[in-house]
Coordinates of C-alpha atoms in Angstrom, one line a residue:
Chain E
M23 CA 39.3 121.8 165.0
G24 CA 37.9 118.3 164.0
K25 CA 34.7 117.0 163.4
V26 CA 31.6 117.6 165.4
F27 CA 29.0 114.7 165.7
I28 CA 25.4 115.5 166.8
G29 CA 22.8 113.1 167.0
C30 CA 19.3 113.5 167.6
G31 CA 17.4 111.2 169.8
A32 CA 13.8 112.6 169.5
G33 CA 12.0 114.6 166.7
F34 CA 8.6 115.1 168.3
S35 CA 7.2 115.2 171.9
G36 CA 5.8 111.3 171.9
D37 CA 8.8 110.3 169.5
R38 CA 10.1 106.7 170.3
F39 CA 11.6 106.6 173.4
D40 CA 14.5 104.0 173.0
A41 CA 15.8 105.2 169.9
A42 CA 18.3 107.8 171.4
S43 CA 20.2 104.5 172.7
A44 CA 21.7 103.3 169.6
V45 CA 22.6 107.1 168.7
V46 CA 24.5 107.4 172.0
D47 CA 26.6 104.0 171.5
T48 CA 27.4 105.1 167.9
L49 CA 28.4 108.6 169.1
A50 CA 30.7 107.1 171.8
R51 CA 32.5 105.7 169.0
C52 CA 33.2 109.0 167.0
D53 CA 36.3 110.9 167.3
G54 CA 35.6 114.3 167.5
E55 CA 33.4 116.4 169.7
R56 CA 29.9 114.6 170.6
F57 CA 26.3 116.2 171.1
L58 CA 22.9 114.3 171.5
I59 CA 19.9 116.8 170.8
F60 CA 16.2 116.2 171.5
E61 CA 13.6 118.1 169.9
V62 CA 10.1 117.9 171.8
L63 CA 8.4 121.4 171.5
A64 CA 5.6 121.7 169.3
E65 CA 3.7 125.0 169.3
R66 CA 1.0 123.7 171.5
T67 CA 3.2 121.2 173.7
L68 CA 4.5 124.6 175.2
A69 CA 1.3 126.2 175.8
I70 CA 0.1 122.8 177.7
A71 CA 3.3 123.1 179.8
Q72 CA 2.8 126.5 180.4
R73 CA -0.6 125.6 181.8
L74 CA 1.0 123.1 184.1
R75 CA 3.5 125.3 185.5
L76 CA 0.7 128.0 186.3
N77 CA -0.6 125.1 188.7
N78 CA 2.5 124.0 190.1
P79 CA 6.1 125.6 190.1
D80 CA 7.8 122.7 189.8
A81 CA 6.2 121.3 186.7
G82 CA 6.0 123.0 183.1
Y83 CA 9.0 121.1 181.9
S84 CA 8.4 118.0 179.3
P85 CA 6.4 115.1 180.6
Y86 CA 8.6 112.9 178.6
L87 CA 11.9 114.2 180.1
D88 CA 12.2 110.9 182.4
A89 CA 11.4 108.5 179.3
Y90 CA 13.9 110.3 177.3
L91 CA 16.9 110.9 179.6
E92 CA 17.0 107.9 182.0
P93 CA 18.1 105.6 179.5
I94 CA 21.2 107.4 178.2
L95 CA 22.2 110.0 180.8
K96 CA 24.8 107.8 182.4
K97 CA 26.4 106.4 178.8
A98 CA 26.5 110.3 177.5
K99 CA 28.1 111.6 180.8
T100 CA 30.9 108.7 180.6
H101 CA 31.4 109.3 176.8
K102 CA 31.4 113.2 177.1
I103 CA 28.3 113.3 174.8
R104 CA 26.7 116.5 175.8
I105 CA 23.0 116.7 175.9
V106 CA 21.2 119.7 174.3
S107 CA 17.3 119.8 174.1
N108 CA 14.1 122.1 174.7
L109 CA 12.8 119.3 177.3
G110 CA 12.9 122.5 179.2
A111 CA 9.6 123.7 177.8
A112 CA 7.7 126.4 180.2
N113 CA 10.2 125.6 183.0
P114 CA 13.8 124.9 182.3
V115 CA 14.9 125.4 185.7
A116 CA 12.5 122.6 187.2
A117 CA 13.6 120.3 184.3
A118 CA 17.5 121.0 185.4
K119 CA 16.7 119.9 189.0
R120 CA 14.7 116.8 187.8
V121 CA 17.9 116.1 185.5
H122 CA 20.1 116.4 188.7
A123 CA 17.4 113.9 190.5
I124 CA 17.8 111.4 187.8
A125 CA 21.8 111.7 188.2
R126 CA 21.5 111.3 192.1
E127 CA 19.1 108.4 191.5
Q128 CA 21.8 106.6 188.9
K129 CA 24.5 107.4 191.2
I130 CA 26.0 109.6 188.1
D131 CA 28.6 112.1 189.8
D132 CA 29.3 115.5 188.7
V133 CA 26.5 116.6 186.3
K134 CA 26.6 119.9 185.3
V135 CA 23.4 121.2 183.9
A136 CA 22.7 125.1 182.5
V137 CA 19.4 126.5 181.0
V138 CA 18.6 129.5 178.6
L139 CA 16.0 131.6 180.0
G140 CA 14.1 134.7 178.4
D141 CA 12.4 133.3 175.7
D142 CA 8.9 133.5 177.5
L143 CA 7.4 137.1 177.1
L144 CA 4.9 136.5 179.6
G145 CA 7.6 136.8 181.9
V146 CA 8.4 140.4 181.0
Y147 CA 5.6 141.9 179.5
G148 CA 1.6 142.0 180.4
P149 CA -0.9 139.9 178.5
E150 CA -2.6 143.1 177.6
E151 CA 0.8 144.3 175.8
I152 CA 0.7 141.1 173.9
Q153 CA -2.9 141.3 173.1
K154 CA -2.0 144.6 171.1
L155 CA 0.4 142.8 168.5
P156 CA -0.5 142.7 165.2
T157 CA -0.4 138.9 164.1
L158 CA 0.9 137.3 160.7
E159 CA -2.3 135.6 160.5
G160 CA -4.2 138.7 160.4
I161 CA -6.3 137.8 163.3
S162 CA -6.7 139.9 166.4
L163 CA -5.7 138.5 169.7
G164 CA -8.4 140.8 171.2
D165 CA -9.2 140.1 174.9
R166 CA -8.7 136.1 174.5
E167 CA -6.8 134.6 177.2
I168 CA -3.1 134.4 176.5
I169 CA -1.8 131.0 177.7
A170 CA 2.0 131.3 176.4
A171 CA 4.1 133.8 174.5
N172 CA 7.4 132.4 173.4
V173 CA 9.9 134.0 171.6
Y174 CA 12.1 131.7 168.8
L175 CA 15.4 132.3 170.3
G176 CA 18.6 131.6 168.0
A177 CA 21.8 129.6 168.5
Q178 CA 24.1 131.9 170.6
S179 CA 22.6 131.5 173.7
I180 CA 23.0 127.7 173.3
A181 CA 26.6 128.4 172.5
D182 CA 27.0 130.2 175.6
A183 CA 25.4 127.8 177.8
L184 CA 27.7 125.0 176.8
A185 CA 31.0 127.5 177.2
L186 CA 30.0 127.0 180.6
N187 CA 31.6 123.3 180.4
V188 CA 28.1 121.7 181.1
D189 CA 26.9 118.4 180.5
V190 CA 23.3 119.3 179.7
V191 CA 21.6 122.5 178.3
L192 CA 18.1 122.9 178.5
V193 CA 16.0 125.3 176.9
G194 CA 12.4 126.3 176.3
R195 CA 11.9 127.9 173.0
T196 CA 14.4 128.1 170.4
T197 CA 14.5 127.3 166.7
D198 CA 14.5 123.7 166.4
A199 CA 17.8 124.0 164.3
A200 CA 19.5 126.1 167.1
L201 CA 19.8 122.9 168.9
T202 CA 22.3 122.1 166.4
L203 CA 23.5 125.1 165.5
G204 CA 24.5 126.1 169.0
P205 CA 27.1 123.3 169.4
L206 CA 28.7 124.1 166.1
L207 CA 29.1 127.9 167.3
H208 CA 30.1 126.6 170.4
V209 CA 32.9 124.1 169.0
H210 CA 33.7 126.0 165.9
Q211 CA 33.7 129.3 167.0
W212 CA 32.1 130.3 163.2
P213 CA 31.6 134.2 163.3
T214 CA 28.1 135.3 163.7
D215 CA 28.2 136.9 160.3
D216 CA 29.9 134.0 158.6
W217 CA 26.5 133.5 156.8
D218 CA 27.2 130.4 154.5
R219 CA 28.6 128.4 157.7
L220 CA 25.7 129.3 159.7
A221 CA 23.7 128.4 156.6
Q222 CA 25.3 124.7 156.7
G223 CA 24.5 124.6 160.4
T224 CA 21.1 125.3 160.2
L225 CA 20.4 122.9 157.5
A226 CA 22.3 120.2 159.7
G227 CA 19.6 121.2 162.3
H228 CA 16.8 121.1 159.9
L229 CA 17.6 117.8 158.8
L230 CA 18.2 116.4 162.5
E231 CA 15.0 118.2 164.0
C232 CA 12.5 115.6 162.8
G233 CA 14.5 112.5 164.1
G234 CA 13.7 109.7 161.6
Q235 CA 12.3 111.8 158.9
V236 CA 15.6 111.8 157.4
T237 CA 16.6 108.1 158.0
G238 CA 13.7 106.6 156.1
A239 CA 11.3 107.0 158.6
Y240 CA 7.8 108.9 157.3
F241 CA 9.3 107.7 153.9
A242 CA 8.0 104.1 153.3
D243 CA 5.8 103.6 150.4
P244 CA 6.1 99.8 149.7
G245 CA 6.6 98.9 145.9
F246 CA 7.8 102.4 145.4
K247 CA 10.2 103.6 148.6
E248 CA 11.3 100.6 150.3
V249 CA 12.8 100.8 153.8
P250 CA 14.4 98.3 155.7
N251 CA 13.4 97.3 159.4
L252 CA 11.4 100.3 159.8
A253 CA 10.5 99.1 163.4
E254 CA 14.0 99.8 164.3
V255 CA 14.7 102.9 162.4
G256 CA 18.1 104.6 163.3
F257 CA 18.1 108.3 164.1
P258 CA 20.4 110.6 162.3
I259 CA 23.9 111.8 163.0
A260 CA 25.3 114.7 161.2
E261 CA 29.2 115.2 161.3
I262 CA 30.2 118.9 160.7
D263 CA 33.8 119.9 160.2
A264 CA 34.6 123.7 160.8
T265 CA 34.5 124.6 156.9
G266 CA 30.6 123.6 157.2
D267 CA 31.5 120.1 155.4
L268 CA 27.9 118.3 156.6
V269 CA 27.4 114.7 156.3
I270 CA 24.2 112.9 157.4
S271 CA 24.2 109.3 158.6
K272 CA 22.4 107.0 161.4
A273 CA 23.0 105.0 164.3
D274 CA 24.6 101.8 163.7
H275 CA 23.2 98.3 163.9
T276 CA 19.8 99.9 163.1
G277 CA 16.9 99.8 160.5
G278 CA 15.8 102.7 157.9
L279 CA 18.4 104.3 155.6
V280 CA 19.9 107.5 154.7
S281 CA 19.7 108.5 150.7
K282 CA 19.7 111.2 148.6
A283 CA 15.7 110.8 148.5
T284 CA 15.3 110.7 152.3
V285 CA 17.4 113.8 152.6
T286 CA 15.4 115.6 149.9
E287 CA 12.4 115.1 151.4
Q288 CA 13.3 116.4 154.9
I289 CA 15.4 119.5 153.4
L290 CA 12.1 120.7 151.8
Y291 CA 9.6 119.4 154.8
E292 CA 7.9 122.7 156.4
M293 CA 9.9 124.8 153.9
H294 CA 8.2 127.6 151.9
D295 CA 10.4 129.8 149.8
P296 CA 13.7 127.6 149.5
G297 CA 15.8 130.7 148.8
N298 CA 14.6 132.3 152.3
Y299 CA 14.2 130.2 155.1
L300 CA 13.9 132.4 157.9
T301 CA 15.9 131.8 161.0
P302 CA 17.0 134.3 164.1
D303 CA 20.5 133.3 163.2
V304 CA 20.7 133.4 159.3
T305 CA 18.3 133.4 156.4
L306 CA 19.0 130.1 154.7
N307 CA 19.1 129.5 151.2
V308 CA 18.8 125.4 149.8
T309 CA 18.3 126.1 146.2
D310 CA 22.0 125.4 145.3
V311 CA 22.3 122.7 147.9
K312 CA 24.1 119.3 146.1
L313 CA 23.8 115.9 147.7
Q314 CA 26.2 113.2 147.0
D315 CA 26.2 109.6 148.2
L316 CA 29.5 108.9 150.0
A317 CA 28.7 105.1 151.0
A318 CA 25.8 103.2 152.4
D319 CA 23.7 105.5 154.6
R320 CA 26.0 108.4 154.1
V321 CA 25.1 111.7 152.3
R322 CA 27.3 114.7 151.7
V323 CA 25.1 117.7 151.9
S324 CA 26.8 121.1 150.3
G325 CA 25.9 124.3 148.9
A326 CA 23.9 126.0 151.4
R327 CA 24.1 129.6 151.4
G328 CA 23.1 132.1 153.7
K329 CA 22.2 135.9 154.2
P330 CA 21.7 138.0 157.2
P331 CA 18.5 136.9 159.4
P332 CA 15.2 139.2 159.1
P333 CA 15.3 142.3 161.6
T334 CA 12.5 140.8 163.7
L335 CA 11.9 137.8 165.9
K336 CA 8.9 135.5 165.7
V337 CA 6.7 134.8 168.6
T338 CA 4.2 132.2 169.0
V339 CA 1.4 133.3 171.1
S340 CA -1.0 130.6 172.4
V341 CA -4.5 131.4 173.2
D342 CA -7.7 129.4 174.6
G343 CA -9.0 127.6 171.4
G344 CA -12.4 126.4 173.0
W345 CA -13.4 122.7 172.6
L346 CA -13.5 120.0 169.9
G347 CA -15.9 117.3 170.3
E348 CA -15.7 114.2 167.9
G349 CA -17.4 111.0 167.8
E350 CA -17.0 107.9 165.5
I351 CA -19.0 104.8 164.6
T352 CA -18.0 101.8 162.0
Y353 CA -20.6 100.2 159.4
A354 CA -19.4 96.9 157.6
G355 CA -20.2 94.4 155.3
P356 CA -23.1 94.4 152.9
N357 CA -24.5 97.8 152.1
A358 CA -22.5 99.7 154.6
L359 CA -21.9 102.7 152.6
A360 CA -25.8 103.3 152.5
R361 CA -26.0 102.6 156.3
A362 CA -23.0 105.2 156.9
E363 CA -24.6 107.7 154.9
L364 CA -27.5 107.3 156.8
A365 CA -26.1 107.9 159.9
A366 CA -24.4 110.9 158.8
A367 CA -27.4 112.4 157.6
V368 CA -29.0 111.5 161.1
I369 CA -26.1 113.5 162.8
W370 CA -26.5 116.5 160.5
R371 CA -30.6 116.3 161.2
R372 CA -29.9 116.1 164.8
S373 CA -27.6 119.0 165.2
Q374 CA -30.3 120.9 163.8
I375 CA -33.0 119.8 166.3
L376 CA -30.4 120.3 168.9
G377 CA -30.1 123.6 167.4
I378 CA -26.2 123.7 167.5
Q379 CA -24.9 126.6 165.2
E380 CA -21.3 125.9 164.9
P381 CA -19.9 124.3 161.7
L382 CA -20.1 120.7 161.9
R383 CA -18.3 118.3 159.9
V384 CA -19.3 114.5 159.2
D385 CA -16.9 112.3 157.4
I386 CA -16.9 108.8 156.4
F387 CA -13.7 107.3 156.5
G388 CA -13.1 105.0 153.7
T389 CA -14.1 107.2 151.1
G390 CA -11.1 109.6 151.1
A391 CA -12.3 111.6 153.7
V392 CA -9.3 113.2 154.8
H393 CA -8.6 114.5 151.2
D394 CA -12.0 115.6 151.0
N395 CA -13.6 119.4 152.5
D396 CA -16.0 120.0 155.2
M397 CA -19.0 119.4 153.2
S398 CA -17.9 115.8 151.5
A399 CA -17.9 117.4 148.0
R400 CA -16.0 114.8 146.5
R401 CA -17.7 111.8 148.2
Q402 CA -21.0 112.9 146.7
K403 CA -19.5 112.8 143.2
Q404 CA -17.2 109.8 143.3
K405 CA -18.2 106.4 142.7
I406 CA -17.8 104.3 146.1
P407 CA -18.3 100.5 146.6
A408 CA -21.4 99.7 148.4
D409 CA -20.2 97.1 150.6
G410 CA -17.1 97.0 152.6
E411 CA -15.9 98.9 155.7
Y412 CA -16.8 102.6 156.5
R413 CA -16.3 104.7 159.6
V414 CA -18.3 107.7 160.4
R415 CA -16.7 110.6 162.2
A416 CA -18.6 113.8 163.5
A417 CA -16.5 116.7 164.7
I418 CA -17.2 120.1 166.0
R419 CA -15.3 123.0 167.6
S420 CA -17.4 125.2 169.9
V421 CA -16.3 127.8 172.8
H422 CA -18.9 125.6 175.0
K423 CA -17.7 122.2 176.0
K424 CA -21.4 121.2 176.1
T425 CA -21.9 121.5 172.6
A426 CA -18.6 119.5 171.7
Q427 CA -20.0 117.0 174.0
Q428 CA -23.4 116.8 172.3
I429 CA -22.1 116.0 169.1
A430 CA -19.7 113.3 170.7
D431 CA -22.9 111.9 172.2
E432 CA -24.9 112.1 169.1
V433 CA -22.7 109.5 167.7
Q434 CA -22.8 107.2 170.5
S435 CA -26.7 107.4 170.5
L436 CA -26.2 105.9 167.3
Y437 CA -25.6 102.5 169.0
C438 CA -29.4 102.0 169.5
S439 CA -30.9 104.7 167.8
G440 CA -29.0 104.6 164.2
P441 CA -29.1 102.7 161.2
A442 CA -28.6 98.7 161.7
A443 CA -25.2 97.3 162.9
G444 CA -23.1 100.3 163.7
G445 CA -20.2 99.4 166.4
G446 CA -16.8 100.4 167.6
V447 CA -18.1 104.0 169.1
R448 CA -15.2 106.3 170.1
Q449 CA -15.8 109.7 171.8
Y450 CA -13.2 112.7 172.4
V451 CA -13.9 115.9 173.9
S452 CA -10.5 117.7 174.0
Q453 CA -9.7 121.6 175.4
Q454 CA -8.0 123.4 172.3
V455 CA -5.3 125.9 172.1
S456 CA -4.9 128.3 169.1
T457 CA -1.9 129.8 168.0
A458 CA -0.7 133.0 166.4
S459 CA 2.6 134.3 165.5
V460 CA 3.6 137.9 166.1
L461 CA 7.0 139.7 164.9
V462 CA 8.7 141.7 167.7
A463 CA 12.1 143.6 167.6
P464 CA 14.9 142.0 169.2
D465 CA 15.6 144.7 171.8
M466 CA 12.1 143.6 173.3
V467 CA 13.6 140.3 173.8
I468 CA 17.6 139.8 173.9
P469 CA 18.2 141.9 176.9
H470 CA 16.1 139.4 178.9
V471 CA 17.8 136.5 177.8
R472 CA 20.3 134.8 180.0
V473 CA 22.0 131.5 180.8
E474 CA 21.9 130.4 184.0
L475 CA 23.9 127.3 185.9
V476 CA 21.4 125.1 188.0
S477 CA 23.0 123.4 190.7
A478 CA 22.2 120.3 192.2
Chain P
M12 CA 6.1 104.9 120.9
S13 CA 3.1 104.5 122.8
S14 CA 2.0 107.1 125.7
I15 CA 0.2 106.6 128.8
V16 CA -1.1 108.7 131.2
V17 CA -0.5 107.9 134.9
P18 CA -0.6 109.6 138.4
L19 CA 2.3 111.6 139.3
H20 CA 3.0 108.8 142.1
A21 CA 4.5 106.3 139.5
I22 CA 7.4 108.9 139.1
A23 CA 7.9 111.1 141.8
H24 CA 7.7 110.9 145.6
G25 CA 7.0 113.8 148.1
R26 CA 6.0 114.9 151.6
A27 CA 3.5 117.6 153.1
G28 CA 3.8 120.1 155.8
D29 CA 2.0 122.9 157.2
K30 CA 2.3 126.5 158.8
G31 CA -0.9 128.1 159.5
N32 CA -3.5 127.6 156.8
R33 CA -0.5 127.0 154.5
S34 CA 0.8 123.6 153.2
N35 CA 3.9 122.6 151.4
I36 CA 4.4 119.7 149.1
S37 CA 7.6 118.6 147.9
V38 CA 7.3 116.7 144.7
I39 CA 10.6 114.9 143.9
V40 CA 11.2 112.7 140.5
Y41 CA 13.0 109.5 140.9
D42 CA 14.7 109.2 137.6
E43 CA 16.6 112.2 136.6
A44 CA 15.5 112.1 133.2
L45 CA 12.0 113.0 134.0
Y46 CA 12.4 116.0 135.8
G47 CA 12.2 118.4 132.7
L48 CA 8.9 116.6 131.9
V49 CA 7.4 117.0 135.6
C50 CA 8.4 120.6 135.3
E51 CA 6.5 121.0 132.2
Q52 CA 3.5 119.2 133.1
V53 CA 3.3 119.8 137.0
T54 CA 2.1 123.3 136.6
E55 CA 1.0 125.8 139.3
E56 CA -2.5 125.9 137.8
R57 CA -3.0 122.5 137.7
V58 CA -1.8 122.1 141.4
L59 CA -4.4 124.8 142.1
K60 CA -7.0 123.0 140.5
I61 CA -6.6 119.6 142.8
F62 CA -6.7 121.5 146.0
S63 CA -9.8 123.9 144.8
H64 CA -12.2 122.2 146.7
R65 CA -10.5 122.5 150.0
G66 CA -10.5 126.5 149.3
A67 CA -6.8 126.7 147.9
S68 CA -6.5 130.3 146.7
Q69 CA -3.0 130.5 145.3
V70 CA -0.2 128.2 144.5
R71 CA 3.6 129.4 144.3
R72 CA 6.0 126.5 142.5
Y73 CA 9.5 126.9 143.3
E74 CA 12.1 124.6 141.3
L75 CA 15.2 123.0 142.6
P76 CA 16.8 121.2 140.0
N77 CA 19.7 120.1 141.9
L78 CA 17.4 118.1 144.2
L79 CA 15.1 116.6 141.3
A80 CA 12.6 118.6 143.1
L81 CA 9.7 121.0 143.3
N82 CA 8.3 122.6 146.1
F83 CA 4.7 123.7 146.0
V84 CA 3.4 126.3 148.6
I85 CA -0.2 126.2 148.7
D86 CA -2.2 128.9 150.5
D87 CA -5.4 128.4 152.2
A88 CA -5.7 124.8 151.7
L89 CA -5.6 123.5 155.4
E90 CA -9.5 124.6 156.3
G91 CA -8.2 127.0 158.9
G92 CA -4.9 125.0 159.5
V93 CA -4.5 123.2 162.7
N94 CA -5.9 125.6 164.9
A95 CA -9.4 125.8 163.2
S96 CA -9.9 122.4 160.9
L97 CA -12.3 120.2 161.5
N98 CA -10.6 117.4 159.3
I99 CA -9.3 114.8 161.3
D100 CA -6.0 115.6 159.8
G101 CA -5.6 119.4 160.4
H102 CA -2.0 119.5 159.6
G103 CA -2.9 118.1 156.0
K104 CA -0.1 115.6 156.3
T105 CA -1.9 113.1 154.0
L106 CA -2.4 115.7 151.1
S107 CA 1.1 115.3 149.4
F108 CA -0.5 111.7 148.4
L109 CA -3.5 113.6 147.0
L110 CA -1.6 115.8 144.8
L111 CA 0.7 112.6 143.8
G112 CA -2.5 110.6 143.2
E113 CA -4.6 113.1 141.5
L114 CA -2.3 114.9 139.3
T115 CA -1.7 112.8 136.0
V116 CA 1.5 113.2 133.8
K117 CA 1.7 112.1 130.2
L118 CA 4.6 109.9 128.9
S119 CA 5.7 107.2 127.0
R120 CA 5.6 103.4 128.5
S121 CA 9.4 103.2 128.2
Q122 CA 10.0 106.2 130.6
L123 CA 8.1 104.3 133.5
P124 CA 10.5 102.2 135.9
D125 CA 10.5 98.5 135.2
G126 CA 7.7 96.5 137.0
S127 CA 5.8 99.7 137.6
P128 CA 2.4 98.8 138.8
Y129 CA 1.0 101.6 136.7
V130 CA 2.2 100.0 133.3
S131 CA -0.7 97.8 132.7

């Protein structure tokens, strides 16, 4: 069996919409089985999608499905580049129907779409059963409204879907790496206990799943780490042969770069114990991984090792998280810091006068606020230039929308009732989703997982 | 040979990620010859101190010599994490540069890269 080429077209919901096109053009020239993945499903994204589906049974898939697939569906079909994505979100069947509609609009014949179902625990269990499960965070789900509860499925069901000889596989919640490992299991037919090869495939998926983060995006630090043409950063392509040999490269004629440094940053991204990265397919160990520069923008990644996965599956439970209220205002020029400090003090005093009990945070941007704590301890101690440009931001979380709005309004009122020359007020009041993780036995989930063809 | 104290940023790069109220920050040296020095000086204790004002309770360091990297896992540094934080950067994505900027290393001037802005 030859090489498998897997490109990534998006690394998060809202990633650059035109990045996939150059990946498809490059894949079209590769000699082997070709796949294109889109990873667009953060924990909160799925919860929001679930809410949309409750209001409308035809909704609840990624709102960006059209934006990602319309530009490339025809080219992908022409060149037999199969698409694997979690654009299905809370409603993979509706997403599949939308793909068929796009195919009709673009006069693409004979597009076959399969979905993986069964990650949605609310489809099988009542909220009261899910509320009883202990969370890894140690918090009680109590009687909070459960918006979504989705298990991280592994790669096998994606491989099963590809075995139906489809052009597009849409899933809801799987591990991000499964979007890559699924095609590899399908093509290379690796035994599901060939731990080291599953580890290489999972590492390939981990490197692809954030799109440009392995090809020079989220990397540039001018004067220290230079990245050519970041505005047109090329998205990654992994080449994996049947032995698990893995090379990371990127779309041709694009910006960005693939180097040992870019790959190393992404290997360790969101990784805790590098010897035990847990997935439902394999426990990945990257401590002996070696990188080798093969050519410009081509890095070989070898030495991932695997051992059996943990005995339980992880479920993300999303519950109502109340409201976040924020307001911002800017002070600039001579003595700006003192005016910003006064504005902050006024907001604190106003929250007392209004009887607001919830914890409040008031930042001054320009003073290292994101690195500071809720009480601005570092700002109090540091010497900060008196003149300049400072932006005050107040933030509060509350179960009451009214309280969140009050703090946003207090910042707005600084226009006429605050220190001199405050400008550029922005207010945000947004509904929040909180997430917790629970572990479940596979037999609670796997019997309900199924693959379905969705016809036009 | 004259020695100099510089921020870790002069000789290493890194990236921060989050899971819940736990942050992980990689530290990767540019120059292989400095990996040992970084292992010696960039300790769990010193990293914990940098995040103490954020409520960090524990730091675990993992060594990856093949990758010229250290991986720090910092518990309770995200003010509750993206679920609960009032920080505009609830994920702590900017924290890699807090570590690179605040943590200093002592080395000889000749060990800094040519043209480093930290030489003066």
